[in-house]
Coordinates of C-alpha atoms in Angstrom, one line a residue:
Chain O
M1 CA -1.1 -15.9 17.1
A2 CA -4.6 -17.4 16.0
T3 CA -5.8 -17.0 12.6
P4 CA -6.9 -13.6 12.3
M5 CA -10.3 -12.3 11.2
F6 CA -9.6 -9.9 8.5
D7 CA -11.4 -6.5 8.9
E8 CA -12.0 -3.9 6.6
D9 CA -12.2 -1.5 9.2
N10 CA -9.1 -2.2 10.5
D11 CA -6.8 1.0 10.8
T12 CA -4.0 -0.5 12.6
F13 CA -1.6 -1.0 10.1
V14 CA -1.4 2.4 8.6
P15 CA 2.2 4.3 8.2
P16 CA 1.7 7.5 10.2
L17 CA 2.5 10.1 7.4
L18 CA -1.0 8.9 6.1
E19 CA -2.8 9.5 9.3
P20 CA -3.7 13.1 8.6
A21 CA -4.8 12.4 5.1
L22 CA -7.1 9.6 6.7
A23 CA -8.9 11.3 9.3
A24 CA -9.5 14.3 7.0
L25 CA -11.2 11.5 4.3
R26 CA -13.1 9.7 7.3
E27 CA -14.6 12.9 8.7
G28 CA -15.4 13.9 4.9
L29 CA -16.8 10.6 4.1
R30 CA -18.8 10.7 7.3
S31 CA -20.5 13.8 6.4
F32 CA -21.0 13.0 2.9
L33 CA -23.0 9.8 3.4
A34 CA -25.3 11.6 6.0
D35 CA -26.0 14.1 3.6
P36 CA -29.4 13.0 1.7
Q37 CA -28.7 15.4 -0.9
Q38 CA -25.2 14.4 -1.9
R39 CA -26.5 10.6 -1.8
M40 CA -29.3 11.7 -4.1
A41 CA -27.1 13.8 -6.4
L42 CA -25.0 10.8 -6.8
R43 CA -27.7 8.5 -7.6
A44 CA -28.8 10.9 -10.1
E45 CA -25.2 11.0 -11.7
L46 CA -25.4 7.2 -11.8
E47 CA -28.6 7.1 -13.3
S48 CA -28.2 10.0 -16.0
F49 CA -24.5 10.1 -16.5
A50 CA -23.5 6.6 -16.0
G51 CA -26.3 4.8 -17.3
R52 CA -27.6 3.0 -14.4
P53 CA -29.3 0.6 -13.9
T54 CA -27.6 -1.9 -16.0
P55 CA -29.3 -4.7 -17.4
L56 CA -29.6 -8.2 -16.3
T57 CA -29.1 -10.4 -19.6
V58 CA -30.0 -13.8 -19.7
A59 CA -27.5 -15.8 -21.5
H60 CA -29.6 -18.7 -23.1
R61 CA -26.8 -20.0 -25.5
L62 CA -23.9 -20.0 -22.9
G63 CA -26.4 -21.6 -20.5
S64 CA -27.4 -24.3 -22.6
T65 CA -23.8 -25.1 -24.0
W66 CA -22.4 -24.8 -20.2
G67 CA -25.3 -27.1 -18.8
G68 CA -27.6 -24.7 -16.6
R69 CA -28.8 -21.4 -16.2
V70 CA -26.9 -18.5 -16.8
L71 CA -27.7 -14.7 -16.3
L72 CA -25.0 -12.0 -16.6
K73 CA -24.9 -8.5 -14.7
R74 CA -24.1 -6.0 -17.6
E75 CA -21.6 -3.5 -15.9
D76 CA -19.6 -3.2 -19.6
L77 CA -23.0 -1.2 -20.1
L78 CA -21.8 1.1 -17.5
H79 CA -20.6 4.4 -19.2
S80 CA -16.6 4.1 -19.7
G81 CA -17.3 0.3 -20.2
A82 CA -16.4 -0.9 -16.6
H83 CA -17.9 -0.9 -13.1
K84 CA -15.2 1.3 -11.7
L85 CA -17.1 4.4 -12.7
N86 CA -19.4 3.8 -9.6
N87 CA -16.9 4.1 -7.2
A88 CA -14.9 6.9 -9.4
L89 CA -18.0 8.8 -9.3
G90 CA -18.7 8.6 -5.3
Q91 CA -15.2 9.3 -4.4
C92 CA -14.9 12.3 -6.6
A93 CA -18.2 13.7 -6.1
L94 CA -16.7 13.5 -2.1
A95 CA -13.8 15.1 -3.2
K96 CA -15.6 17.8 -4.6
Y97 CA -17.8 18.2 -1.6
M98 CA -14.7 18.5 0.7
G99 CA -13.5 21.3 -1.7
L100 CA -10.4 19.5 -3.1
G101 CA -9.5 20.5 -6.4
N102 CA -7.4 17.8 -7.3
V103 CA -7.4 14.1 -7.5
L104 CA -4.9 11.6 -7.9
A105 CA -5.4 7.5 -8.6
E106 CA -3.7 4.5 -9.4
T107 CA -4.7 2.3 -12.2
G108 CA -4.2 -1.6 -13.6
A109 CA -5.6 -2.1 -16.8
G110 CA -6.4 1.5 -16.8
Q111 CA -10.2 1.1 -16.5
H112 CA -10.4 2.9 -13.0
G113 CA -7.8 5.3 -14.4
V114 CA -10.3 6.4 -17.1
A115 CA -13.4 6.5 -14.6
T116 CA -11.4 8.8 -12.5
A117 CA -10.4 11.0 -15.5
I118 CA -13.9 10.7 -16.8
A119 CA -15.4 11.6 -13.2
G120 CA -12.9 14.5 -12.8
A121 CA -13.8 16.0 -16.3
R122 CA -17.8 15.8 -15.0
Y123 CA -16.9 17.4 -11.6
G124 CA -13.8 20.1 -12.9
L125 CA -11.3 18.3 -10.8
R126 CA -7.5 18.0 -12.1
V127 CA -6.7 14.2 -12.2
T128 CA -3.5 12.5 -12.2
V129 CA -3.1 8.9 -12.6
Y130 CA -0.1 6.7 -11.7
Q131 CA 0.2 3.5 -14.2
G132 CA 2.7 1.2 -14.1
A133 CA 4.9 1.3 -17.3
T134 CA 4.5 -2.3 -18.3
D135 CA 0.7 -1.7 -18.1
V136 CA 0.5 1.7 -20.0
A137 CA 2.3 -0.4 -22.9
R138 CA -0.2 -3.2 -22.6
Q139 CA -3.5 -0.9 -22.4
A140 CA -2.6 1.6 -24.5
L141 CA -6.4 2.5 -25.6
N142 CA -6.9 3.3 -21.8
A143 CA -3.6 5.6 -21.7
Q144 CA -4.9 7.4 -24.7
R145 CA -8.6 7.7 -23.1
M146 CA -7.4 9.2 -20.0
R147 CA -5.1 11.9 -21.8
L148 CA -8.3 12.8 -23.7
F149 CA -10.5 13.1 -20.5
G150 CA -8.1 15.6 -19.5
A151 CA -5.8 13.6 -16.9
T152 CA -2.1 13.6 -16.4
L153 CA -1.0 9.8 -16.9
L154 CA 2.5 9.3 -15.2
P155 CA 4.0 5.9 -15.8
V156 CA 5.8 4.1 -12.9
E157 CA 9.2 2.6 -14.2
D158 CA 9.9 0.7 -10.4
G159 CA 9.7 -3.1 -10.1
A160 CA 7.6 -4.9 -12.6
G161 CA 5.9 -1.8 -13.7
T162 CA 2.3 -3.1 -12.6
L163 CA -0.6 -2.4 -10.3
K164 CA 1.1 -2.5 -7.0
E165 CA 4.0 -0.2 -7.8
A166 CA 1.3 2.3 -9.4
V167 CA -0.2 1.9 -5.5
N168 CA 3.1 2.6 -4.2
A169 CA 3.8 5.6 -6.1
A170 CA 0.2 6.9 -5.7
M171 CA 0.5 6.7 -2.0
R172 CA 4.0 8.3 -1.6
A173 CA 2.2 11.4 -3.7
W174 CA -0.5 11.9 -1.5
V175 CA 1.4 12.0 1.7
R176 CA 2.7 15.5 0.3
C177 CA -0.4 17.0 -1.1
W178 CA -3.1 15.6 0.5
Q179 CA -4.3 18.6 1.9
D180 CA -5.5 19.8 -1.5
T181 CA -5.4 16.5 -3.5
A182 CA -7.9 13.2 -3.0
Y183 CA -7.0 10.0 -3.5
C184 CA -9.2 8.3 -5.7
L185 CA -8.4 4.6 -4.6
G186 CA -9.9 1.7 -7.5
S187 CA -10.4 -1.2 -5.5
A188 CA -11.4 -2.4 -2.1
V189 CA -8.2 -2.6 -1.1
G190 CA -5.8 -0.3 0.9
P191 CA -6.1 1.8 4.4
A192 CA -9.3 1.9 6.1
P193 CA -11.7 3.6 5.2
Y194 CA -11.2 2.7 1.5
P195 CA -12.2 -0.8 1.5
R196 CA -15.6 -0.2 3.2
M197 CA -16.0 3.1 1.1
V198 CA -15.3 1.1 -2.3
R199 CA -17.5 -1.6 -1.1
E200 CA -20.2 1.2 -0.2
F201 CA -20.0 2.6 -4.0
Q202 CA -19.9 -0.6 -5.7
R203 CA -22.8 -2.2 -4.0
V204 CA -25.3 -0.9 -6.2
I205 CA -24.5 -3.5 -8.4
G206 CA -25.7 -6.1 -6.3
D207 CA -28.7 -4.2 -5.1
E208 CA -30.1 -3.7 -8.5
T209 CA -29.0 -7.5 -9.3
Q210 CA -31.3 -8.5 -6.2
A211 CA -34.1 -6.4 -7.3
Q212 CA -33.9 -7.8 -11.3
L213 CA -33.9 -11.3 -10.1
E214 CA -37.1 -10.9 -8.4
R215 CA -38.7 -9.3 -11.1
L216 CA -37.8 -12.6 -13.4
E217 CA -38.9 -14.6 -10.3
I218 CA -35.4 -16.3 -9.4
M219 CA -35.5 -15.7 -6.1
Q220 CA -32.6 -17.4 -5.0
P221 CA -29.6 -17.7 -7.4
D222 CA -27.4 -21.0 -6.6
A223 CA -24.3 -19.0 -7.2
L224 CA -23.0 -15.9 -7.8
L225 CA -19.5 -15.0 -9.9
A226 CA -17.0 -12.2 -9.7
C227 CA -13.7 -11.8 -11.1
V228 CA -11.1 -10.7 -8.2
G229 CA -8.4 -8.6 -8.3
G230 CA -8.3 -6.2 -5.4
G231 CA -12.3 -7.4 -5.1
S232 CA -14.2 -4.0 -6.0
N233 CA -16.6 -5.6 -8.6
A234 CA -17.0 -8.6 -6.5
S235 CA -17.4 -6.9 -3.2
G236 CA -20.1 -4.6 -4.5
F237 CA -21.9 -7.5 -6.4
F238 CA -21.9 -10.0 -3.3
T239 CA -22.7 -7.4 -0.6
A240 CA -26.7 -7.5 -1.1
F241 CA -26.6 -11.6 -1.0
V242 CA -23.8 -12.4 2.0
D243 CA -26.4 -12.9 4.5
D244 CA -28.2 -15.8 2.2
P245 CA -26.0 -18.7 2.9
K246 CA -27.9 -20.8 0.0
V247 CA -26.3 -18.5 -2.7
Q248 CA -22.7 -19.6 -3.3
L249 CA -20.4 -16.8 -3.8
I250 CA -17.2 -17.4 -6.2
G251 CA -14.4 -15.4 -6.3
C252 CA -12.1 -16.0 -9.6
E253 CA -9.0 -14.8 -9.5
A254 CA -6.0 -15.1 -12.4
A255 CA -3.8 -18.2 -11.4
G256 CA -0.7 -16.4 -11.4
A257 CA -2.4 -13.5 -8.8
A258 CA -4.7 -15.9 -7.0
S259 CA -4.2 -14.2 -3.3
L260 CA -7.5 -15.8 -1.9
V261 CA -6.2 -19.1 -3.2
N262 CA -2.6 -18.8 -2.3
G263 CA -2.1 -16.0 -0.2
Q264 CA -1.0 -15.8 3.4
P265 CA -2.3 -13.2 6.2
G266 CA 0.4 -9.9 6.1
T267 CA 0.2 -6.4 5.3
L268 CA 0.3 -4.4 2.6
H269 CA -0.3 -1.1 1.6
G270 CA -2.3 -0.3 4.7
M271 CA -4.3 -3.4 5.0
E272 CA -4.2 -6.5 6.9
S273 CA -5.2 -9.1 4.6
L274 CA -4.1 -12.3 2.2
I275 CA -1.2 -11.2 0.8
L276 CA 0.8 -13.4 -2.0
Q277 CA 4.4 -13.5 -0.2
T278 CA 7.7 -15.3 -0.9
A279 CA 8.9 -17.9 2.2
D280 CA 10.9 -14.7 3.1
R281 CA 7.5 -12.4 3.1
Q282 CA 8.7 -10.3 0.4
V283 CA 5.5 -9.7 -1.7
S284 CA 5.7 -11.7 -4.9
E285 CA 5.6 -10.4 -8.2
T286 CA 2.5 -11.8 -10.0
H287 CA 1.5 -12.3 -13.4
S288 CA -2.0 -12.2 -15.1
I289 CA -2.9 -12.0 -18.9
S290 CA -5.3 -9.3 -17.5
A291 CA -3.5 -6.3 -16.0
G292 CA -6.4 -5.4 -13.7
L293 CA -6.1 -9.0 -12.0
D294 CA -2.4 -8.5 -11.6
Y295 CA -2.2 -7.5 -7.7
P296 CA -0.8 -9.4 -5.2
A297 CA -3.2 -9.1 -2.4
V298 CA -7.0 -8.9 -2.2
G299 CA -9.2 -6.8 0.4
P300 CA -10.3 -7.8 4.0
W301 CA -13.7 -8.3 3.0
L302 CA -13.5 -10.5 0.9
A303 CA -10.5 -12.3 2.4
S304 CA -12.4 -12.3 5.9
L305 CA -15.5 -14.3 3.6
K306 CA -12.7 -16.8 2.4
E307 CA -11.6 -17.5 5.9
S308 CA -14.7 -18.0 7.0
G309 CA -15.9 -20.6 4.1
R310 CA -18.6 -18.2 2.8
L311 CA -16.6 -17.6 -0.4
T312 CA -15.3 -20.3 -2.4
P313 CA -12.5 -19.0 -4.5
Y314 CA -11.3 -20.3 -7.7
A315 CA -7.8 -19.8 -9.5
I316 CA -8.5 -19.4 -13.4
T317 CA -5.9 -19.9 -16.1
D318 CA -4.9 -17.4 -19.0
R319 CA -6.0 -20.2 -21.2
E320 CA -9.4 -20.7 -19.3
A321 CA -10.0 -17.2 -19.4
L322 CA -9.3 -16.8 -23.2
Q323 CA -11.5 -19.7 -23.9
A324 CA -14.1 -18.4 -22.1
L325 CA -13.9 -14.8 -23.2
R326 CA -14.4 -16.5 -26.8
E327 CA -17.2 -18.6 -26.0
C328 CA -19.1 -15.5 -24.8
A329 CA -18.5 -13.7 -27.7
E330 CA -19.6 -16.3 -30.2
L331 CA -22.3 -17.5 -28.5
E332 CA -23.9 -14.2 -27.2
G333 CA -22.3 -11.7 -28.9
I334 CA -20.7 -9.8 -25.8
L335 CA -16.7 -8.7 -25.8
C336 CA -15.9 -8.7 -22.4
A337 CA -12.7 -8.1 -20.8
L338 CA -9.8 -10.2 -19.9
E339 CA -10.7 -9.8 -16.2
T340 CA -14.3 -10.4 -16.6
A341 CA -13.4 -13.7 -18.5
H342 CA -12.0 -15.4 -15.5
A343 CA -15.7 -15.0 -13.9
L344 CA -17.2 -16.6 -16.9
A345 CA -14.3 -19.5 -16.8
G346 CA -15.3 -19.8 -13.2
A347 CA -19.0 -20.1 -14.1
K348 CA -18.4 -23.1 -16.7
R349 CA -16.2 -24.6 -14.2
Y350 CA -19.3 -24.5 -11.8
L351 CA -21.9 -25.6 -13.9
A352 CA -19.9 -28.6 -15.3
K353 CA -20.0 -29.9 -11.5
H354 CA -23.8 -28.6 -10.9
R355 CA -25.7 -29.4 -14.1
G356 CA -28.8 -27.5 -14.1
A357 CA -27.6 -24.7 -11.7
T358 CA -28.6 -21.0 -11.9
V359 CA -25.4 -18.8 -11.6
V360 CA -25.0 -15.0 -12.3
V361 CA -22.0 -13.7 -13.6
C362 CA -20.7 -10.1 -13.0
I363 CA -19.7 -8.9 -16.3
S364 CA -17.4 -6.3 -14.6
G365 CA -16.3 -4.6 -18.0
R366 CA -15.8 -4.7 -21.7
G367 CA -13.1 -6.4 -23.9
D368 CA -12.3 -3.7 -26.3
K369 CA -9.4 -2.7 -24.3
D370 CA -7.9 -6.3 -24.9
L371 CA -8.5 -6.9 -28.6
G372 CA -4.5 -6.4 -29.1
I373 CA -4.1 -8.9 -26.4
I374 CA -6.6 -11.6 -27.5
G375 CA -5.3 -11.0 -31.0
D376 CA -1.6 -11.8 -29.9
A377 CA -2.4 -14.6 -27.7
S378 CA -4.9 -16.6 -30.4
Chain X
M1 CA 23.7 9.9 26.0
T2 CA 27.3 11.5 25.7
L3 CA 29.6 8.6 25.1
E4 CA 32.8 7.6 26.9
K5 CA 35.9 8.3 24.7
T6 CA 37.3 4.9 23.7
Q7 CA 40.6 4.3 22.0
T8 CA 39.0 3.2 18.7
R9 CA 36.4 5.9 18.5
S10 CA 37.6 9.4 16.9
R11 CA 34.8 11.4 18.3
P12 CA 36.4 14.7 19.6
P13 CA 35.4 16.5 23.1
V14 CA 32.2 18.5 23.0
A15 CA 32.2 22.3 23.1
Q16 CA 31.9 23.7 26.9
G17 CA 28.3 24.4 27.6
T18 CA 26.7 23.2 24.2
K19 CA 24.4 20.2 23.8
P20 CA 26.1 17.7 21.5
H21 CA 24.3 17.1 18.5
K22 CA 23.4 13.6 18.4
L23 CA 23.7 11.9 14.9
G24 CA 22.1 8.9 13.6
I25 CA 22.5 7.3 10.1
Y26 CA 20.0 5.0 8.3
W27 CA 21.5 2.4 6.3
T28 CA 19.4 -0.8 4.8
L29 CA 20.8 -3.9 5.8
G30 CA 22.4 -5.9 2.7
D31 CA 23.3 -2.7 0.9
P32 CA 25.3 -3.3 -1.2
T33 CA 26.3 -6.8 0.5
L34 CA 26.2 -8.0 4.0
E35 CA 29.9 -7.7 4.7
E36 CA 30.0 -4.2 3.3
T37 CA 27.0 -3.1 5.4
L38 CA 29.4 -4.4 8.5
A39 CA 32.0 -2.9 7.4
I40 CA 30.0 0.6 6.8
A41 CA 28.4 0.0 10.2
Q42 CA 31.5 -0.2 11.9
A43 CA 33.2 2.9 10.1
L44 CA 29.9 4.5 11.3
V45 CA 30.6 3.2 15.0
D46 CA 34.2 4.0 14.6
E47 CA 33.8 7.7 13.6
G48 CA 31.3 8.1 16.9
V49 CA 27.8 8.0 15.3
D50 CA 25.6 8.0 18.3
L51 CA 22.8 5.9 16.5
L52 CA 22.3 3.4 13.8
E53 CA 19.0 2.9 12.2
L54 CA 19.0 -0.4 10.3
G55 CA 16.1 -1.0 7.5
L56 CA 15.0 -4.5 6.8
P57 CA 15.4 -5.2 3.2
F58 CA 11.7 -4.9 1.7
S59 CA 10.3 -5.5 -1.7
D60 CA 7.7 -2.7 -1.0
P61 CA 9.2 0.1 0.9
L62 CA 6.1 2.6 0.8
L63 CA 7.1 5.8 2.1
D64 CA 10.8 6.1 1.1
G65 CA 12.1 8.5 -1.4
P66 CA 13.9 7.0 -4.5
L67 CA 17.4 6.7 -3.0
I68 CA 16.3 4.5 -0.2
Q69 CA 13.8 2.5 -2.5
Q70 CA 16.6 1.6 -4.7
S71 CA 18.7 0.4 -1.7
H72 CA 15.9 -1.9 -0.5
H73 CA 15.5 -3.0 -4.6
R74 CA 19.3 -3.7 -4.6
V75 CA 19.0 -5.9 -1.7
T76 CA 15.7 -7.8 -2.1
T77 CA 16.6 -8.4 -5.9
A78 CA 19.8 -9.7 -4.9
G79 CA 17.8 -12.6 -3.0
T80 CA 19.3 -11.5 0.7
T81 CA 17.3 -13.9 3.4
F82 CA 16.1 -12.8 6.4
N83 CA 18.0 -15.1 8.3
A84 CA 21.4 -13.9 6.4
V85 CA 20.2 -10.3 7.5
C86 CA 19.7 -11.2 10.9
S87 CA 23.4 -12.7 11.3
C88 CA 25.0 -9.2 9.8
L89 CA 22.4 -7.5 12.4
Q90 CA 23.5 -9.4 15.3
Q91 CA 27.2 -8.9 14.5
V92 CA 26.7 -4.8 13.9
T93 CA 24.6 -4.5 16.9
G94 CA 27.5 -6.4 18.9
Y95 CA 30.2 -4.0 17.6
A96 CA 27.9 -0.9 18.0
H97 CA 27.1 -1.7 21.8
K98 CA 30.9 -2.6 22.3
H99 CA 31.6 1.0 21.3
G100 CA 28.8 2.8 22.7
T101 CA 26.6 3.0 19.8
E102 CA 22.5 3.0 20.2
V103 CA 20.9 0.3 17.3
S104 CA 17.3 0.5 16.1
V105 CA 15.8 -1.6 13.5
M106 CA 13.5 -0.3 10.8
A107 CA 11.1 -3.0 9.3
A108 CA 7.2 -3.0 7.6
S109 CA 5.0 -5.0 9.7
Q110 CA 4.7 -7.2 6.9
L111 CA 8.4 -8.5 7.5
L112 CA 7.8 -9.1 11.1
Y113 CA 4.2 -10.3 11.0
D114 CA 4.7 -13.7 12.5
N115 CA 5.9 -14.9 15.9
T116 CA 8.7 -17.1 14.2
R117 CA 10.3 -14.0 12.5
R118 CA 10.3 -11.5 15.7
A119 CA 11.8 -14.5 17.6
A120 CA 14.8 -15.0 15.0
L121 CA 15.2 -11.2 15.1
P122 CA 18.2 -10.1 17.2
T123 CA 17.5 -8.0 20.3
V124 CA 18.4 -4.2 19.6
D125 CA 17.6 -1.1 21.2
G126 CA 14.5 0.3 19.4
L127 CA 12.1 -1.3 16.9
L128 CA 10.3 0.8 14.8
I129 CA 7.6 -0.2 12.5
T130 CA 6.8 2.0 9.8
D131 CA 3.4 1.0 9.1
I132 CA 1.5 1.0 12.5
S133 CA -0.9 4.0 13.5
S134 CA 0.8 6.3 16.1
H135 CA -2.5 6.1 18.4
K136 CA -2.3 2.3 18.3
M137 CA -0.8 -0.1 20.7
S138 CA 1.8 -2.5 18.6
P139 CA -0.8 -5.1 17.4
F140 CA 2.0 -7.8 18.0
P141 CA 4.3 -8.4 20.9
M142 CA 7.7 -6.5 20.4
P143 CA 10.8 -8.3 20.4
S144 CA 12.7 -5.0 21.1
P145 CA 10.8 -1.8 22.7
R146 CA 9.1 0.4 20.4
V147 CA 10.6 3.2 18.8
Y148 CA 7.4 5.5 18.4
F149 CA 7.3 7.0 14.8
V150 CA 4.8 10.0 14.5
S151 CA 4.2 13.0 12.2
Q152 CA 4.1 16.3 13.1
E153 CA 0.8 16.8 11.7
V154 CA -0.7 14.0 13.9
V155 CA 1.1 15.7 17.0
L156 CA 0.2 18.9 16.3
S157 CA -3.4 17.9 15.6
P158 CA -6.1 18.9 18.9
A159 CA -6.9 14.9 18.5
F160 CA -3.4 13.9 19.7
K161 CA -3.7 12.2 22.9
G162 CA -0.1 11.3 23.9
L163 CA 1.8 7.9 23.4
P164 CA 0.3 4.3 23.4
N165 CA 1.0 2.8 27.0
E166 CA 3.9 0.5 26.2
P167 CA 7.7 0.1 26.1
M168 CA 9.6 2.3 23.9
S169 CA 12.9 3.3 23.4
M170 CA 12.7 6.9 21.7
I171 CA 10.5 8.9 19.7
Y172 CA 11.2 9.3 15.9
L173 CA 9.2 12.6 14.6
T174 CA 9.3 13.1 11.1
R175 CA 10.6 16.4 10.6
V176 CA 8.7 17.3 7.0
Q177 CA 5.4 16.5 5.7
G178 CA 6.2 13.7 3.3
I179 CA 8.8 11.0 2.2
T180 CA 12.3 10.6 2.8
G181 CA 14.3 12.5 0.7
A182 CA 17.5 14.8 1.3
G183 CA 17.4 18.6 1.1
Q184 CA 13.6 19.2 2.3
E185 CA 13.0 22.8 3.6
A186 CA 12.7 22.6 7.5
S187 CA 9.0 23.2 9.0
A188 CA 8.3 26.0 10.8
T189 CA 6.1 23.8 13.2
T190 CA 8.7 21.7 14.4
A191 CA 9.6 23.1 17.7
R192 CA 5.9 23.2 18.4
A193 CA 5.6 19.5 17.7
V194 CA 8.9 18.6 19.7
A195 CA 7.6 20.8 22.5
K196 CA 4.0 19.4 22.6
L197 CA 5.8 15.6 22.7
R198 CA 8.0 16.8 25.4
E199 CA 4.6 17.6 27.5
W200 CA 3.8 13.7 27.1
S201 CA 7.1 11.9 27.1
Q202 CA 10.5 12.3 28.5
L203 CA 11.7 9.5 26.0
P204 CA 15.0 10.8 23.8
L205 CA 13.3 12.6 20.8
W206 CA 14.9 12.3 17.5
L207 CA 14.1 14.0 14.3
G208 CA 14.2 12.1 10.7
F209 CA 13.1 12.8 7.2
G210 CA 14.9 15.6 5.1
I211 CA 18.1 16.2 7.2
S212 CA 21.3 16.5 4.8
T213 CA 23.7 19.1 6.5
P214 CA 25.2 20.3 9.6
Q215 CA 22.9 22.9 9.5
D216 CA 19.4 21.0 9.3
L217 CA 20.8 19.2 12.0
A218 CA 21.9 22.3 14.3
Q219 CA 17.7 23.0 13.1
C220 CA 17.0 19.6 15.0
M221 CA 18.9 20.7 18.0
A222 CA 17.5 24.5 18.1
A223 CA 13.8 23.2 17.7
G224 CA 14.9 21.0 20.9
A225 CA 15.3 17.8 19.9
D226 CA 17.9 15.4 21.0
G227 CA 19.3 14.3 17.7
G228 CA 18.7 14.1 14.0
I229 CA 18.9 10.9 11.7
I230 CA 20.4 11.1 8.3
G231 CA 19.1 8.6 5.5
S232 CA 19.2 10.1 1.8
A233 CA 21.8 12.3 2.3
F234 CA 24.4 9.3 3.4
L235 CA 23.4 7.4 0.9
A236 CA 23.5 9.6 -1.8
A237 CA 27.1 10.4 -0.5
M238 CA 28.0 6.5 -0.3
L239 CA 26.1 5.7 -3.7
P240 CA 29.1 6.0 -6.2
H241 CA 31.2 3.6 -3.8
V242 CA 28.1 1.4 -3.3
L243 CA 27.5 1.0 -6.9
A244 CA 31.4 0.5 -7.8
S245 CA 31.4 -2.2 -5.1
K246 CA 28.6 -3.9 -6.7
G247 CA 30.2 -3.6 -10.1
G248 CA 33.0 -5.9 -9.2
G249 CA 35.5 -2.7 -8.3
S250 CA 38.3 -2.7 -5.7
K251 CA 37.4 -2.7 -2.0
V252 CA 35.9 0.5 -0.7
P253 CA 38.0 2.3 2.3
W254 CA 34.8 2.9 4.1
R255 CA 36.3 4.3 7.4
E256 CA 37.9 7.0 5.3
V257 CA 34.8 7.9 3.2
V258 CA 32.7 7.8 6.2
A259 CA 35.2 9.9 8.0
E260 CA 35.4 12.5 5.3
W261 CA 31.7 12.6 5.3
L262 CA 31.1 13.0 8.6
A263 CA 33.8 15.9 9.1
P264 CA 31.5 18.5 8.5
F265 CA 29.5 17.4 11.1
R266 CA 32.1 17.0 13.8
A267 CA 33.4 20.5 12.9
A268 CA 29.9 22.1 13.7
N269 CA 29.6 19.8 16.8
T270 CA 32.5 21.6 18.0
G271 CA 32.4 24.6 16.6

């Protein structure tokens, strides 16, 4: 078989039991996106509730320390503290539009779980979140927040108890209850139409950035950097710029979970993409200090950009990420999430080789949830 | 497919005028070990089971209930390799075919994604890839005929346009909505789904998911199916022996254990 081109709309590798649920979702989504009132209402929610647009911050001290011009797209300032809410509000608005009263979600670090719980509270939907037991423990702040927003949190004990087990558990549950329950998937992964839908709901990040750069008279940054777990913030950030080949797109992964760098073609969770796997084609257990990047695959859109050479992947170590997090805190007064710190570390690495370049980094989330881990690791 | 009696098989004669209940049993290859899998498979064949549905062990069995998930976990964490599984499958298939039992393999597409893997898999009667959309052709060349895996909801939807045009051995229709697991309630729509499929295909039609008892199997037949496949219920009954075996206990008399479990099904078939 020739090297496959990964396709976010590919619906070949879907378990038949999920087909009716996905068919209903596809129809609901088509109708929702075609309705100008729905799109306007969602945009209004993103502004008046979530706090969009988020600022584009010039990081003077990081820039002069790292040897270039550094701008930060501040998704950490979005309500709930991460970009996840853009997608959760979109999918929950869709659920309500489709007449579904319940929502289930998987979550890694907990930000998507929190975002779904918030959106559920806002729209009057009953939310259940599946989170790996390991992640529940290491991201306790988010577990507490989800419960406060009224969601039921179900720890998943299987396997290593991280994100892939949570996805498995959520999909199994959805097969049984799809007629009255939406599955709010948190990243640009999974069976079609999820990868494209999530990218569509997140593209506001890059669209705003493009307009904000123009106002600063920066017509063409040299590089955009984002952290990559499943790829939701990166997909959303990169979409507006993908057709401009002079803007380098850099996806920064955790070295212990680097599917763009080390993954091989395969299938997982309803998608054909780059999967971290053993020689025996079992899906690998991954490691990252950041729960949100601890996933052994990446969405097909980013995988296809990597295969075509449009996207450059970086594998960032825990140590590099922690170092970048500290520098951003000490030089700019911004505490970013451990996931995000991988993108900052990537920017530092890029500028070391491209002195004087202009880079824009997506600050995908804030780091309050990580204070315990940052403290332990010092 | 009514089997000829052979000396090693103990299948009793079918009551006059009734259609025999064809019985398939699911087992995860390598559970608890490859040697014991062979022994269990031989016991099932000797006791007259019509079909073995054998799962390739996978790290992420998405749509199986807890019992079958755990069986995959036991095998993958023991480090059982694909090549070793293939050798076991070859032996099981050889024995099964000598005694008139069909063999199908059940696998996630990830495990058979590349050419060399598909070439290494022994030829069997049918291959069920658990994550291929039921309206799509198989996305890669299949080393054995496809087992057409489809859910009732899909069959009964107005959009259903029949089976993809490729070689198939049988239809595996899910009996209930949801994942595998013993004891799920029978769906009233099963008979309608079977009837609708019969309009499209004359392939042998098996029901699976949630079948535990002879009564469940009889319902499958009443709904018009050719047979029923049991997974979790059989595994639940074998589980104490599986775990004892893994714990290093004495050799399990699989033939006796399997015969005892099958007895009510046999009685129902001849009653």
